[in-house]
Coordinates of C-alpha atoms in Angstrom, one line a residue:
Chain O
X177 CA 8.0 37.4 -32.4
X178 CA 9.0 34.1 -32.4
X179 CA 8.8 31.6 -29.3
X180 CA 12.6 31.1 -27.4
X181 CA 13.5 29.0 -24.0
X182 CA 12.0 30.4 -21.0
X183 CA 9.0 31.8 -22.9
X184 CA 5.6 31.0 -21.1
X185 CA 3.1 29.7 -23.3
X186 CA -0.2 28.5 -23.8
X187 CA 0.1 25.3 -25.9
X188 CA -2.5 23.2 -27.8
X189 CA -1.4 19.5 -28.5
X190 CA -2.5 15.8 -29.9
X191 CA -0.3 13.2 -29.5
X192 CA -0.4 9.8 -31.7
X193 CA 1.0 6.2 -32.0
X194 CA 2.7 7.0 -35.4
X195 CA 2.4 3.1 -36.3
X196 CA -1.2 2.8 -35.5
X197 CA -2.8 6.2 -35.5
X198 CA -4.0 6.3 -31.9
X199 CA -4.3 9.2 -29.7
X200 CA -3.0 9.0 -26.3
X201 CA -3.2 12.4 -25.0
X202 CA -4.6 15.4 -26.2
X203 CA -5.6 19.2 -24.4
X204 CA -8.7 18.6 -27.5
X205 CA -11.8 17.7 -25.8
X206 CA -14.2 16.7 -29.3
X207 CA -10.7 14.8 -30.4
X208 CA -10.3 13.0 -27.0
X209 CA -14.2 12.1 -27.2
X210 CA -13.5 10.3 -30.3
X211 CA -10.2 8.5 -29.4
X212 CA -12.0 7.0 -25.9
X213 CA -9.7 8.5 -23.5
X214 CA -12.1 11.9 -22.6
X215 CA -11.7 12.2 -18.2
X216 CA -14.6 14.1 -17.1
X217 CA -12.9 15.7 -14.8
X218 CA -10.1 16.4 -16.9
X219 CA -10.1 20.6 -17.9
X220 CA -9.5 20.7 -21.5
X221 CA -8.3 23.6 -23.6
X222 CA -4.4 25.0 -23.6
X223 CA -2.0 24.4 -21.0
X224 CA 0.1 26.9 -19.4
X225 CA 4.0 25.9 -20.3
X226 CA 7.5 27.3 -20.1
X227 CA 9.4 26.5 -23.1
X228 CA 12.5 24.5 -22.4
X229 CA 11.2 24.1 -19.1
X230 CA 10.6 20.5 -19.3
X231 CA 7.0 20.6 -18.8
X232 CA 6.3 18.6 -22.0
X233 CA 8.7 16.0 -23.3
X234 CA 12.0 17.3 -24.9
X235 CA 11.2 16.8 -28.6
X236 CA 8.3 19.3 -28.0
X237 CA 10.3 22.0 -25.8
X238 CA 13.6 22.1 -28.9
X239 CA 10.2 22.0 -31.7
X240 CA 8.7 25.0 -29.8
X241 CA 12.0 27.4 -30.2
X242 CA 11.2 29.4 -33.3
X243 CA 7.3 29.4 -34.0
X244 CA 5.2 32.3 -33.4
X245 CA 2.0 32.5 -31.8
X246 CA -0.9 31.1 -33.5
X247 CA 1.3 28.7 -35.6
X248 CA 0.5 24.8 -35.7
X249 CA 3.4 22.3 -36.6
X250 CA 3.9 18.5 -37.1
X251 CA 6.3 16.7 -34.6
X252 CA 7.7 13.4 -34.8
X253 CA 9.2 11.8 -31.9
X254 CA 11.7 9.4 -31.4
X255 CA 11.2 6.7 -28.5
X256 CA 14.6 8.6 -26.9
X257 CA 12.7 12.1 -27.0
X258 CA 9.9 10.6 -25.7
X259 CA 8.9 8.0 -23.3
X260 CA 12.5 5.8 -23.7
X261 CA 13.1 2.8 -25.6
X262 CA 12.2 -0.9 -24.0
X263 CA 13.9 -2.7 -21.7
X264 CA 14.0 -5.6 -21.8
X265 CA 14.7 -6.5 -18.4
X266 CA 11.1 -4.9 -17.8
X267 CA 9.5 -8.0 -19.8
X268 CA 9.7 -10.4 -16.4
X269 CA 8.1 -14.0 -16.1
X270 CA 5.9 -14.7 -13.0
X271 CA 5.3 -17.7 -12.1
X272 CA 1.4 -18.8 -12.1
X273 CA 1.6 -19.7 -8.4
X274 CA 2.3 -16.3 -7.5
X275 CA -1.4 -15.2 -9.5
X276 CA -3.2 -18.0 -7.8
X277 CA -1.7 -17.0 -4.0
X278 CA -3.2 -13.7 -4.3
X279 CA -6.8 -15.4 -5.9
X280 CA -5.8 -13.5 -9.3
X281 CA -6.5 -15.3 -12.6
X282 CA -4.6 -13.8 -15.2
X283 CA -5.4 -13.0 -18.7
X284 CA -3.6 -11.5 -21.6
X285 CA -4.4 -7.7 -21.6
X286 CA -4.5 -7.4 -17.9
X287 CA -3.0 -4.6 -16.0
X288 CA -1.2 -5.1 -12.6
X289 CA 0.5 -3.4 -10.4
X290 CA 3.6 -4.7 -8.4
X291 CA 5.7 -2.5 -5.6
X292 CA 4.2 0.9 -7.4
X293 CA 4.6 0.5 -11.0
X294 CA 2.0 -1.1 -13.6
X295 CA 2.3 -4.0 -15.8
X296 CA 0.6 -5.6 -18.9
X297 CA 0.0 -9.2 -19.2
X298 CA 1.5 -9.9 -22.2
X299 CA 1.3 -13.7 -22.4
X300 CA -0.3 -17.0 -20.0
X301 CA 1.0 -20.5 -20.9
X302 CA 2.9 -23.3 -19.4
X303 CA 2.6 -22.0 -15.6
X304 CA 4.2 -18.7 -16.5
X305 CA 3.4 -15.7 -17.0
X306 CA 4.9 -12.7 -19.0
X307 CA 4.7 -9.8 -17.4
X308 CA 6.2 -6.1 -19.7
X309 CA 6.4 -3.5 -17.1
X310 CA 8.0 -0.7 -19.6
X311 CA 6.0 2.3 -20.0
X312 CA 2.9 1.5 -22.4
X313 CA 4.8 4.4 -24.8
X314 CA 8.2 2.8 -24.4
X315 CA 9.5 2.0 -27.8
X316 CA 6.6 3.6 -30.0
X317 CA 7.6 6.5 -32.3
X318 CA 5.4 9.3 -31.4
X319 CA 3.6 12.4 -33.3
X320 CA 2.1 15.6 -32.2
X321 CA 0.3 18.3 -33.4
X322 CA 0.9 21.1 -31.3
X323 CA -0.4 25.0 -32.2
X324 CA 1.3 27.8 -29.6
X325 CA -2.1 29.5 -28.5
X326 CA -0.6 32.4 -27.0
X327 CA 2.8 33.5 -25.3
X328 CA 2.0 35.5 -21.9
X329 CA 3.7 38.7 -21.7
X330 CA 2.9 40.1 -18.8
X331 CA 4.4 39.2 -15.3
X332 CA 1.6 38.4 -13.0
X333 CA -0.5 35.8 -15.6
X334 CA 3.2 34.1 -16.2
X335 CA 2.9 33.5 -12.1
X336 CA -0.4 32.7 -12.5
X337 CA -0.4 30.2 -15.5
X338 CA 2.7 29.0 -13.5
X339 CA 0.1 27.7 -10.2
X340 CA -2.5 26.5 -13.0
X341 CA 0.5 23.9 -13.9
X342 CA 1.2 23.0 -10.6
X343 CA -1.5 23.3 -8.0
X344 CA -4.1 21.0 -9.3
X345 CA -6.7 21.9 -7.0
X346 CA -10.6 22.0 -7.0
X347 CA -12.3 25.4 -6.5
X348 CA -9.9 27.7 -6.6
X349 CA -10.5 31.1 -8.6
X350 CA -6.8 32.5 -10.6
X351 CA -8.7 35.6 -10.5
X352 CA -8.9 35.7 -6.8
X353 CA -4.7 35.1 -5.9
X354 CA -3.2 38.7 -5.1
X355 CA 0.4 38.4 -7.1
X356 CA 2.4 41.2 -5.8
X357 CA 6.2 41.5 -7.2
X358 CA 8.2 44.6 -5.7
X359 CA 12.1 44.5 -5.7
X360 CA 12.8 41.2 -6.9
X361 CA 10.4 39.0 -4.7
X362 CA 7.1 37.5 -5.8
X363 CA 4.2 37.5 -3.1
X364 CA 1.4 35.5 -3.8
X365 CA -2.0 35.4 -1.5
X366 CA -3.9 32.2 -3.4
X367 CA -7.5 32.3 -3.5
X368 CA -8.8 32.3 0.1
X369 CA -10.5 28.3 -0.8
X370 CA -7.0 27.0 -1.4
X371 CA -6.5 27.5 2.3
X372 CA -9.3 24.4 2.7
X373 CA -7.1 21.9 1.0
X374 CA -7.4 18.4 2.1
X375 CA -4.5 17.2 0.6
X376 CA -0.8 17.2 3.0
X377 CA 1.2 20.3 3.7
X378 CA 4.2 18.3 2.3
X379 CA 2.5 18.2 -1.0
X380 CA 1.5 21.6 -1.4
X381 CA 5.4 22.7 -0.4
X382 CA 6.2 21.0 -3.5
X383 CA 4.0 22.2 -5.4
X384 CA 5.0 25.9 -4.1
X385 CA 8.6 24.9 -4.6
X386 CA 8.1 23.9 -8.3
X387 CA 6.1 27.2 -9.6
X388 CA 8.8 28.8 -7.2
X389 CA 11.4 27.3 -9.4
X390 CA 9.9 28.0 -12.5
X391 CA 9.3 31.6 -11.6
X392 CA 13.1 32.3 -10.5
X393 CA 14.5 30.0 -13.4
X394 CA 12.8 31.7 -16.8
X395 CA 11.6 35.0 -14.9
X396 CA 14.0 38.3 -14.9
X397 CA 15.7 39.5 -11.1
X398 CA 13.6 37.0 -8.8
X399 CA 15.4 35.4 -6.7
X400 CA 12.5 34.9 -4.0
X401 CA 9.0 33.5 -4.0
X402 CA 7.1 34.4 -0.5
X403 CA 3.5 31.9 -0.5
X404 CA 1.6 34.6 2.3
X405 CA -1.4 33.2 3.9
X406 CA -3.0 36.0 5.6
X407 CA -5.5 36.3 8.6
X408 CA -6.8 39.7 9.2
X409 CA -9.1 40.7 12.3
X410 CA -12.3 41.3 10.4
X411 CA -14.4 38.0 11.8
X412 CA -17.1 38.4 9.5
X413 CA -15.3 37.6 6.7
X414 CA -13.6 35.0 8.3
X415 CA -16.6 33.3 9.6
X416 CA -18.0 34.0 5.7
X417 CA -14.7 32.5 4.0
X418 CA -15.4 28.9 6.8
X419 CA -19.1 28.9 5.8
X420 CA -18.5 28.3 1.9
X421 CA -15.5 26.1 2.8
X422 CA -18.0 24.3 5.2
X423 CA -20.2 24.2 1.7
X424 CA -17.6 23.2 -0.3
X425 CA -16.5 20.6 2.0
X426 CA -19.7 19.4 2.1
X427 CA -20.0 18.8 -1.8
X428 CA -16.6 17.2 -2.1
X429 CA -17.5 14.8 0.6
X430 CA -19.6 13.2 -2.3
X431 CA -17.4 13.0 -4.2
X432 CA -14.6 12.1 -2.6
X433 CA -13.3 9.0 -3.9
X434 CA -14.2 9.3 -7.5
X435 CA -12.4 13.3 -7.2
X436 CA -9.0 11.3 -5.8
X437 CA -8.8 8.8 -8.5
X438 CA -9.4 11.9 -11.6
X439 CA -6.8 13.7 -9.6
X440 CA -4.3 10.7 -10.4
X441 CA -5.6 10.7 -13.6
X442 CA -5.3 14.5 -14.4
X443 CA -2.1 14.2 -13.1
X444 CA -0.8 11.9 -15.3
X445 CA -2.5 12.6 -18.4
X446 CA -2.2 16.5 -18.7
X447 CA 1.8 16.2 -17.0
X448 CA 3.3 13.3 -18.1
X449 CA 6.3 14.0 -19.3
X450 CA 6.6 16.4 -16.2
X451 CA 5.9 13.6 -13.8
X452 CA 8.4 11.7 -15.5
X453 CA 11.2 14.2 -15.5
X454 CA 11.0 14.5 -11.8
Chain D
X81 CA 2.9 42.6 39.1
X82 CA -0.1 40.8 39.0
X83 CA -1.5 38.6 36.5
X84 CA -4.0 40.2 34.6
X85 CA -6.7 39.2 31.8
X86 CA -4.7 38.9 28.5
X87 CA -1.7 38.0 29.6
X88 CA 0.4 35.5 27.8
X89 CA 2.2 33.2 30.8
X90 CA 3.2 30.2 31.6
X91 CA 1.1 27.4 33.8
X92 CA 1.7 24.3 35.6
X93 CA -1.3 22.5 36.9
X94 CA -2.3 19.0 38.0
X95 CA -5.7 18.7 38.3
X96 CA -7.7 15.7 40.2
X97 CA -10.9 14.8 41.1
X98 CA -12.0 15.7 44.7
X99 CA -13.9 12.6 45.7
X100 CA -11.0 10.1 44.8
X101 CA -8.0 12.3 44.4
X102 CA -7.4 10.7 41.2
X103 CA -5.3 12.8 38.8
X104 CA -6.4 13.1 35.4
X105 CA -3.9 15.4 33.9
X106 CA -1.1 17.2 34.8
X107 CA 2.1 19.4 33.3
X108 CA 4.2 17.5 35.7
X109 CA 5.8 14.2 34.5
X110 CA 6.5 12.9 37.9
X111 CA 3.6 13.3 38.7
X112 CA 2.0 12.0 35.4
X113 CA 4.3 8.8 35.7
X114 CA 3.1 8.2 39.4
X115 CA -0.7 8.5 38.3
X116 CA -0.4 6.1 35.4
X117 CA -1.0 8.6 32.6
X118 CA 2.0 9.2 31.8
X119 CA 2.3 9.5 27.7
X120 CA 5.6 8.8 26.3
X121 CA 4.9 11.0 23.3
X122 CA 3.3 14.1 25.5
X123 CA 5.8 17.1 26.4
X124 CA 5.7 17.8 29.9
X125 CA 6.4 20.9 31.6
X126 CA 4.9 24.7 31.9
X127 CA 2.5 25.4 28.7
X128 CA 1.7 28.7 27.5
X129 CA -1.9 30.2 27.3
X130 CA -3.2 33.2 27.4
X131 CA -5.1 34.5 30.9
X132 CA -9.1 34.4 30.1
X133 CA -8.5 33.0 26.3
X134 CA -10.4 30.1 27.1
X135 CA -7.8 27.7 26.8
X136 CA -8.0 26.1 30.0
X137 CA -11.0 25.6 32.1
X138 CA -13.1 28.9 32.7
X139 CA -12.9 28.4 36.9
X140 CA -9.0 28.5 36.0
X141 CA -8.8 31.3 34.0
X142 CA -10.3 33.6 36.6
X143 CA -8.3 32.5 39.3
X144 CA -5.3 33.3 37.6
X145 CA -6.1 36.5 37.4
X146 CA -4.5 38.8 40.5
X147 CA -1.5 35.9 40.6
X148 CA 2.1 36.8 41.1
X149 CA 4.6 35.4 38.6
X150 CA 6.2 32.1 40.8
X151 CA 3.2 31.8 42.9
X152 CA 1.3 28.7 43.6
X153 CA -2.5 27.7 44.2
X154 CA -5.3 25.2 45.0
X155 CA -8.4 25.7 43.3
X156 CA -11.6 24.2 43.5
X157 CA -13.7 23.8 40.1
X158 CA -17.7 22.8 40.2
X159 CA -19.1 20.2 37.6
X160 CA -20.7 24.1 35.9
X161 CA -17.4 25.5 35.8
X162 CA -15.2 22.1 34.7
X163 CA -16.5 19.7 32.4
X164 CA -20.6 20.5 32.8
X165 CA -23.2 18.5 35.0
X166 CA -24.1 15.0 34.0
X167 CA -26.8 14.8 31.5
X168 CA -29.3 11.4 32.0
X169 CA -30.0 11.7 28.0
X170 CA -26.6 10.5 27.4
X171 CA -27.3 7.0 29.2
X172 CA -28.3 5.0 27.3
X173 CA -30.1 1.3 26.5
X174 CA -29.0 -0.5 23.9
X175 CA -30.6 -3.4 22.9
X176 CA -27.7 -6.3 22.9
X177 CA -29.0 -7.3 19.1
X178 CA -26.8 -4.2 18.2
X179 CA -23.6 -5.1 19.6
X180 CA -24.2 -9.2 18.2
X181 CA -24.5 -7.7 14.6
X182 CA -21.2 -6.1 15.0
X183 CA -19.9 -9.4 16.7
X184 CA -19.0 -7.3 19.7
X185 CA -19.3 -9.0 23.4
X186 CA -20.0 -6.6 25.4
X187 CA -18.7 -5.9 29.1
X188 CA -19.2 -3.4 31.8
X189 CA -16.4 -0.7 32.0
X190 CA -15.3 -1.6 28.0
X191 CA -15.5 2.1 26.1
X192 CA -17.4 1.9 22.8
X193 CA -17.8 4.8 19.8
X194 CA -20.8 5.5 18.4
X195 CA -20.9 8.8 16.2
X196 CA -17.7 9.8 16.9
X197 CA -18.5 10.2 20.8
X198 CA -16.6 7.3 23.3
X199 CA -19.2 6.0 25.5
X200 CA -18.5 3.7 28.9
X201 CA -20.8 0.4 29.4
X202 CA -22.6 0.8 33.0
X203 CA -24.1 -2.3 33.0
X204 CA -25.1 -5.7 30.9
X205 CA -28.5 -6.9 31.7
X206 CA -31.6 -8.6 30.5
X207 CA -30.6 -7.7 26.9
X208 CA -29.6 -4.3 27.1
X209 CA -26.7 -2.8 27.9
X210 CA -26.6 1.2 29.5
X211 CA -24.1 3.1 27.8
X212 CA -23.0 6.7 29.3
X213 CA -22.0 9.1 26.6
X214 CA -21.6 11.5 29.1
X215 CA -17.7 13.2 29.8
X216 CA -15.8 11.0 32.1
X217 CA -15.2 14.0 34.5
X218 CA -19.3 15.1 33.9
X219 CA -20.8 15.8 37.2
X220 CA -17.1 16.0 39.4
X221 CA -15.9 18.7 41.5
X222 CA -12.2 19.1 40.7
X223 CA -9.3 19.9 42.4
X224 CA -6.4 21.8 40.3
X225 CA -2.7 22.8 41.6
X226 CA -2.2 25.3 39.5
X227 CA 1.2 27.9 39.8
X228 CA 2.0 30.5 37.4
X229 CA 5.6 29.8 36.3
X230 CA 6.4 32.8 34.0
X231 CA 4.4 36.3 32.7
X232 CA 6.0 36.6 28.7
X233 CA 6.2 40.3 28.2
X234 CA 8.2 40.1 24.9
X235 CA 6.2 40.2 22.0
X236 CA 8.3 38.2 19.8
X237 CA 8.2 35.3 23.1
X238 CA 3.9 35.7 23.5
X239 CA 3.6 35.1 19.5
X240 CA 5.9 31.7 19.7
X241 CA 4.2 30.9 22.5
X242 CA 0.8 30.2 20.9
X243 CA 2.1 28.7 17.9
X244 CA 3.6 26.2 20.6
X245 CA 0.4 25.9 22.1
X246 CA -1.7 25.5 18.8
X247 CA 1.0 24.0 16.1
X248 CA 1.7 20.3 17.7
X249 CA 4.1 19.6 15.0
X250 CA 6.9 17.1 15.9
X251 CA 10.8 18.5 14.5
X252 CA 10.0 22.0 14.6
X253 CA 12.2 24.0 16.8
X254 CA 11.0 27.4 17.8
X255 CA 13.7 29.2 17.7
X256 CA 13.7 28.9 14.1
X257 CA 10.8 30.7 13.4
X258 CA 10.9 34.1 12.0
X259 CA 8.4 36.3 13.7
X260 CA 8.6 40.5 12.5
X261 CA 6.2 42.9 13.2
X262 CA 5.9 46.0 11.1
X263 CA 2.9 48.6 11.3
X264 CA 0.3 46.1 13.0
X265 CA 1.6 43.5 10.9
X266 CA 2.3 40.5 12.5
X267 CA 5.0 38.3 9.4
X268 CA 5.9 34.5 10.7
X269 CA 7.6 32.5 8.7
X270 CA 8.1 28.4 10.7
X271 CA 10.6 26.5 11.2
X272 CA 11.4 25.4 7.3
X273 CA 10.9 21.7 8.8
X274 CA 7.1 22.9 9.2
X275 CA 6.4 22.6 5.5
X276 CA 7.3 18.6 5.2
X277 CA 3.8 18.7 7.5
X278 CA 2.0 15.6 6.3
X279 CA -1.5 17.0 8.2
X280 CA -4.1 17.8 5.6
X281 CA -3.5 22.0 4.8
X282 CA -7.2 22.2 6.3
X283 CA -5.8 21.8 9.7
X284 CA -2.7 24.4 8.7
X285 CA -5.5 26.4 8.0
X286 CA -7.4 25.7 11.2
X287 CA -4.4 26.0 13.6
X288 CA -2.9 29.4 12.3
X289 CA -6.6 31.0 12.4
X290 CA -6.3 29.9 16.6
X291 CA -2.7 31.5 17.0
X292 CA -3.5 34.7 14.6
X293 CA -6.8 35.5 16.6
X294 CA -5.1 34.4 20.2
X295 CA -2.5 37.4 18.8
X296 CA -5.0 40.3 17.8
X297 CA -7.1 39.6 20.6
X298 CA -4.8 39.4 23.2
X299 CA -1.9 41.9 21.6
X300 CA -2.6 45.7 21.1
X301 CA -2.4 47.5 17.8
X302 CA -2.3 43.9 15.9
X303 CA -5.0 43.8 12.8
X304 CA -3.4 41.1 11.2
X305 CA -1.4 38.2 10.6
X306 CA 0.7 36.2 7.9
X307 CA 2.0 33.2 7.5
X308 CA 4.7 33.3 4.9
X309 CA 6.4 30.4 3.4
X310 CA 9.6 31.7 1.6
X311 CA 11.4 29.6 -0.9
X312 CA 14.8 31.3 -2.4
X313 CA 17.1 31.0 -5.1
X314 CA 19.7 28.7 -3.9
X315 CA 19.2 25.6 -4.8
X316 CA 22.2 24.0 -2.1
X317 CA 20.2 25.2 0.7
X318 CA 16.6 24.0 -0.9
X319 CA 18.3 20.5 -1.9
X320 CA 19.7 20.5 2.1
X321 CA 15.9 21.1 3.6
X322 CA 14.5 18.5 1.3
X323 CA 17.2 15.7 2.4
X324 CA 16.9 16.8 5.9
X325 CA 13.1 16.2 5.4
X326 CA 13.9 13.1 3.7
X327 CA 15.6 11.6 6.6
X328 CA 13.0 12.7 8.7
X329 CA 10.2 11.5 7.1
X330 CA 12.0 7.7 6.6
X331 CA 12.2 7.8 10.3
X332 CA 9.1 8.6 10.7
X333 CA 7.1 6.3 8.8
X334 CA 8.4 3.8 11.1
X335 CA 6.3 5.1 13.8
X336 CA 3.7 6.8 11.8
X337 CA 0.4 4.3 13.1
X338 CA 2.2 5.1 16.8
X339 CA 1.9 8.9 16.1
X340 CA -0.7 9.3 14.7
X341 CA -2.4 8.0 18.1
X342 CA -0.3 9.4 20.6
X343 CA -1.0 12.9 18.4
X344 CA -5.0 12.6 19.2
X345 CA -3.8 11.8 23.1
X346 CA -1.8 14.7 23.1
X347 CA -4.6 16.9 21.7
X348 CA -6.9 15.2 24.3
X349 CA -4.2 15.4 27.1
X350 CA -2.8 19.0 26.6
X351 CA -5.7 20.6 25.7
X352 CA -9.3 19.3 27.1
X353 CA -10.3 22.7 27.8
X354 CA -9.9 24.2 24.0
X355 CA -10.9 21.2 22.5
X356 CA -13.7 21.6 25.1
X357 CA -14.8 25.0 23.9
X358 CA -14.5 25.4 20.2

């Protein structure tokens, strides 16, 4: 049957520079090797999507409508479906004073970052210097191969692929959440380790809200998602579920600062085009 | 009727030490205010525990058992029963070349952290300097004026009462919560202002553990508890919490270094006897 909007999918893609050939994201992990831009800590393999739900860029949701699962396609991209077209009021000249201020020396290639967003150095001469702060994609015509894996039919993996989009988080088990839908409202009991999250509340809300949202938006009758964490009176288990977490905790200490940094990264190179819908 | 063990109720207490009569803490803000503790951020007034729950100070606990609702009382507490006997392994020499490497001067009565635990400097001498690590009421007989203000008999009252005592959020207004029970089934859902939380989920985690097993142990016929976070299909209301939490949070970054300290007085403040235990 062929794919339509509000499908939930499992979606293979490369994406290219269509002028020069380079890959800039891909859920390949032999074809990332090759192009330079493999994350370790990146999971590779098929992401969970809904179709026309604007979890990959808008070229790719209207290109999905229509195939069937297990077909691969071809899609070009124009810099309006994709990551915009250049402005030029991005392209700005700083003066070299404001480099030497903050001990910086700039050089043509260099990346900097000014109140949140990132620019290239595009140019240094004559005490300025050019500074493009469009997206590195801005402009470019784009191509992707993308191959539709698998569309999820049954209600409880759509929830689930639904938190593998949007709860990045270490350790947790899909097989562990308890996904319970009766009269129109989902209930989901995550994995007992997502309860050790370090990261805010106020992130995790939003993360709830958006698989809320895509659960209510593309799913039949919902019109209520319930997150239930539950504490029951058996204190063994209890004392058992803070012992791993202890363990756990322990581990990730490690690895702290190198884990917060390939979160960013994960974050923007497996949701880009979600990121920068929102 | 008299106050019994489990009982959820409501206390006053000042408490000061018997040898100098200096008050230490106190639910009173007069009488905070006239000491010189006062903290702008704290909440005076009656806090709820449960009787014999171990959150305050075991020689309290059992003389609040056999008190009348509205009646007041003076209690004595020894070192054993308060905050332990001083322990002469805790003071300690330290050789001055320690505090010069960190460029620290140091003086008698200054408070320094080593390991996480605040220790007082006794004394500056001959190159060393005595540090006690030991609890600043270690080794004191106590005085506490303590009255029970309140018994809670309602169910729905003693299960907002401990999230008041364990959930020191700011903006959350109890009266908001949702609290059902159903066949042992204890179903809160916050304040919706409690999910713009910046504290790390962990401590979520942590804090709704201490009010779910303050419940079952102290309730009858309780075996569990669940924290539900609801997020519904109408997108007005869900756009309304988010700019409400918007606001809120803009505020609050303003004073978010002067929180964040007056939160760990607080904790100190409110509870020294839980923190105490656990």
């Amino acid at each position: 049957m062929a794919v339509k909007e509000g499908d939930f999918i499992r979606l293979e893609y490369t994406g290219k520079v269509q002028e020069t050939g380079n890959v800039f994201d891909t859920t390949d992990e032999n074809v990332a090797e090759e192009a330079g831009i493999k994350l370790d800590a990146k999971t590779y393999g098929a992401i969970p999507i809904v179709v026309g739900g604007g979890h990959v860029l808008k070229g790719l949701d209207e290109a999905l409508v229509g195939m069937k699962e297990g077909e691969e396609k071809k899609v070009d991209i124009t810099p309006e479906e994709g990551f915009g077209l250049r402005d030029p009021k991005l392209l700005q000249l700083i003066p070299m004073g404001e480099f030497k201020k903050q001990g910086m020396k700039p050089e043509v290639g260099m990346a900097i970052t000014s109140d949140g967003t990132t620019g290239i150095i595009r140019s240094v001469s004559g005490g300025r210097v050019r500074v493009d702060f469009n997206h590195e994609l801005a402009g470019k015509n784009l191509e992707y191969d993308i191959k539709v894996i698998k569309v999820i039919d049954d209600d409880v993996e759509k929830i689930k692929s639904m938190i593998e989009l949007h709860y990045t988080a270490p350790n947790i088990d899909s097989e562990k959440h308890d996904i319970q839908i009766i009269d129109g409202v989902v209930k989901i009991a995550m994995d007992e380790m997502a309860k050790f999250d370090k990261k805010p509340y106020m992130d995790i809300t939003f993360a709830r809200f958006r698989i809320a949202r895509d659960i209510w938006e593309n799913m039949e009758n919902i019109e209520k998602v319930e997150f239930v964490d539950v504490f029951e009176k058996k204190v063994e288990e209890a004392a058992e579920a803070a012992e791993i977490a202890e363990e756990v905790i322990a581990e990730e200490a490690l690895e702290e600062a190198v884990e917060k940094v390939e979160a960013e990264e994960i974050a923007e190179e497996v949701l880009p085009e979600e990121e920068k819908k929102e």
